[in-house]
Amino acid sequence: MSIVELAELVKVLENKFGVSAAAPVAVAQAGSAAPIEEKTSFNIELKEVGAQKIEVIKVVRDVTAKGLKESKDLVDAAAAGPQMVKEGVKKDEAEAIKKKFETAGAKVEIK
């Protein structure tokens, strides 16, 4: 069949069965907004180290259970840009970790 013949066949079928060959368009319902789910898993990002670098390294070691070298490398890298300290923690644990870093003089962000 050629394209012309197929187009004619589509027209005949549309007329015979009372349907349209156009793609269906989904219409969104205005009144029913999906409930917003509260986030349960958070990431801790070290933004700035501050003046007490050694204290921040100690907190990183405590929070992540990394060795001294890895903790120091993470803190040194945070001087160049934000570094992810811990991922997938609960909200209360994330707040406790943030408080530890702020006590040590660092700035962190919970995402």
mmCIF file of C-alpha atoms in Angstrom:
data_model
loop_
_atom_site.group_PDB
_atom_site.id
_atom_site.type_symbol
_atom_site.label_atom_id
_atom_site.label_comp_id
_atom_site.label_asym_id
_atom_site.label_seq_id
_atom_site.Cartn_x
_atom_site.Cartn_y
_atom_site.Cartn_z
ATOM 1 C CA MET A 1 0.000 0.000 0.000
ATOM 2 C CA SER A 2 1.111 3.484 -0.703
ATOM 3 C CA ILE A 3 0.925 6.379 1.720
ATOM 4 C CA VAL A 4 -2.049 7.841 -0.106
ATOM 5 C CA GLU A 5 -3.949 4.553 0.156
ATOM 6 C CA LEU A 6 -3.125 4.314 3.871
ATOM 7 C CA ALA A 7 -4.387 7.859 4.477
ATOM 8 C CA GLU A 8 -7.667 6.984 2.700
ATOM 9 C CA LEU A 9 -7.978 3.799 4.766
ATOM 10 C CA VAL A 10 -7.539 5.802 7.971
ATOM 11 C CA LYS A 11 -10.288 8.229 6.899
ATOM 12 C CA VAL A 12 -12.671 5.369 6.070
ATOM 13 C CA LEU A 13 -12.014 3.677 9.417
ATOM 14 C CA GLU A 14 -12.476 6.963 11.307
ATOM 15 C CA ASN A 15 -15.849 7.532 9.615
ATOM 16 C CA LYS A 16 -17.041 3.912 9.966
ATOM 17 C CA PHE A 17 -16.191 3.523 13.665
ATOM 18 C CA GLY A 18 -16.564 7.153 14.756
ATOM 19 C CA VAL A 19 -13.063 7.451 16.194
ATOM 20 C CA SER A 20 -10.108 9.728 15.618
ATOM 21 C CA ALA A 21 -6.619 8.610 14.664
ATOM 22 C CA ALA A 22 -5.111 11.631 16.438
ATOM 23 C CA ALA A 23 -2.952 10.912 19.460
ATOM 24 C CA PRO A 24 -4.918 11.155 22.724
ATOM 25 C CA VAL A 25 -4.124 14.177 24.888
ATOM 26 C CA ALA A 26 -3.990 13.691 28.642
ATOM 27 C CA VAL A 27 -5.752 16.393 30.627
ATOM 28 C CA ALA A 28 -4.402 17.086 34.107
ATOM 29 C CA GLN A 29 -6.914 17.418 36.897
ATOM 30 C CA ALA A 30 -6.677 20.837 38.479
ATOM 31 C CA GLY A 31 -8.036 20.079 41.939
ATOM 32 C CA SER A 32 -6.105 16.987 42.957
ATOM 33 C CA ALA A 33 -2.527 17.862 43.789
ATOM 34 C CA ALA A 34 -0.326 14.969 44.849
ATOM 35 C CA PRO A 35 0.657 15.069 48.512
ATOM 36 C CA ILE A 36 4.204 16.264 49.049
ATOM 37 C CA GLU A 37 6.329 13.566 50.605
ATOM 38 C CA GLU A 38 8.626 14.637 53.390
ATOM 39 C CA LYS A 39 12.264 13.868 52.758
ATOM 40 C CA THR A 40 13.604 11.115 55.020
ATOM 41 C CA SER A 41 17.178 10.786 53.787
ATOM 42 C CA PHE A 42 19.653 13.672 53.948
ATOM 43 C CA ASN A 43 23.220 14.362 52.825
ATOM 44 C CA ILE A 44 25.771 16.375 54.828
ATOM 45 C CA GLU A 45 27.976 18.687 52.759
ATOM 46 C CA LEU A 46 31.003 20.488 54.211
ATOM 47 C CA LYS A 47 30.990 24.042 52.826
ATOM 48 C CA GLU A 48 33.736 25.834 54.788
ATOM 49 C CA VAL A 49 36.343 24.566 57.223
ATOM 50 C CA GLY A 50 36.899 27.678 59.326
ATOM 51 C CA ALA A 51 39.867 28.485 61.551
ATOM 52 C CA GLN A 52 39.894 25.263 63.628
ATOM 53 C CA LYS A 53 40.939 22.831 60.914
ATOM 54 C CA ILE A 54 42.189 20.162 63.342
ATOM 55 C CA GLU A 55 38.867 20.128 65.207
ATOM 56 C CA VAL A 56 36.990 19.743 61.912
ATOM 57 C CA ILE A 57 39.245 16.814 60.941
ATOM 58 C CA LYS A 58 38.414 15.169 64.285
ATOM 59 C CA VAL A 59 34.692 15.611 63.654
ATOM 60 C CA VAL A 60 35.038 14.147 60.141
ATOM 61 C CA ARG A 61 36.839 11.125 61.592
ATOM 62 C CA ASP A 62 34.147 10.732 64.243
ATOM 63 C CA VAL A 63 31.211 11.068 61.841
ATOM 64 C CA THR A 64 32.540 9.032 58.905
ATOM 65 C CA ALA A 65 34.809 6.505 60.638
ATOM 66 C CA LYS A 66 37.501 7.351 58.071
ATOM 67 C CA GLY A 67 41.177 7.318 58.868
ATOM 68 C CA LEU A 68 43.237 10.400 59.642
ATOM 69 C CA LYS A 69 44.634 10.701 56.094
ATOM 70 C CA GLU A 70 41.211 10.389 54.411
ATOM 71 C CA SER A 71 39.655 12.858 56.854
ATOM 72 C CA LYS A 72 42.443 15.392 56.311
ATOM 73 C CA ASP A 73 42.153 15.014 52.536
ATOM 74 C CA LEU A 74 38.403 15.619 52.705
ATOM 75 C CA VAL A 75 38.859 18.748 54.842
ATOM 76 C CA ASP A 76 41.614 20.031 52.548
ATOM 77 C CA ALA A 77 39.395 19.458 49.502
ATOM 78 C CA ALA A 78 36.593 21.420 51.198
ATOM 79 C CA ALA A 79 38.811 24.503 51.013
ATOM 80 C CA ALA A 80 38.539 24.313 47.199
ATOM 81 C CA GLY A 81 34.811 23.542 47.113
ATOM 82 C CA PRO A 82 31.982 21.812 48.980
ATOM 83 C CA GLN A 83 32.571 18.165 49.852
ATOM 84 C CA MET A 84 30.043 15.462 50.717
ATOM 85 C CA VAL A 85 30.770 14.181 54.219
ATOM 86 C CA LYS A 86 27.977 11.659 54.712
ATOM 87 C CA GLU A 87 25.016 10.539 52.615
ATOM 88 C CA GLY A 88 21.662 8.978 53.404
ATOM 89 C CA VAL A 89 21.281 9.911 57.089
ATOM 90 C CA LYS A 90 18.046 10.522 58.965
ATOM 91 C CA LYS A 91 16.964 14.047 59.851
ATOM 92 C CA ASP A 92 17.749 13.876 63.577
ATOM 93 C CA GLU A 93 21.186 12.377 62.906
ATOM 94 C CA ALA A 94 21.860 15.029 60.245
ATOM 95 C CA GLU A 95 21.001 17.804 62.708
ATOM 96 C CA ALA A 96 23.329 16.278 65.335
ATOM 97 C CA ILE A 97 26.170 16.045 62.808
ATOM 98 C CA LYS A 98 25.594 19.643 61.722
ATOM 99 C CA LYS A 99 25.786 20.784 65.353
ATOM 100 C CA LYS A 100 29.120 18.942 65.802
ATOM 101 C CA PHE A 101 30.615 20.653 62.752
ATOM 102 C CA GLU A 102 29.351 24.078 63.784
ATOM 103 C CA THR A 103 30.822 23.586 67.258
ATOM 104 C CA ALA A 104 34.170 22.845 65.571
ATOM 105 C CA GLY A 105 33.872 26.073 63.537
ATOM 106 C CA ALA A 106 32.891 24.623 60.162
ATOM 107 C CA LYS A 107 29.930 25.444 57.970
ATOM 108 C CA VAL A 108 27.867 22.534 56.677
ATOM 109 C CA GLU A 109 24.691 22.211 54.658
ATOM 110 C CA ILE A 110 22.058 19.522 54.949
ATOM 111 C CA LYS A 111 20.651 18.572 51.557
#
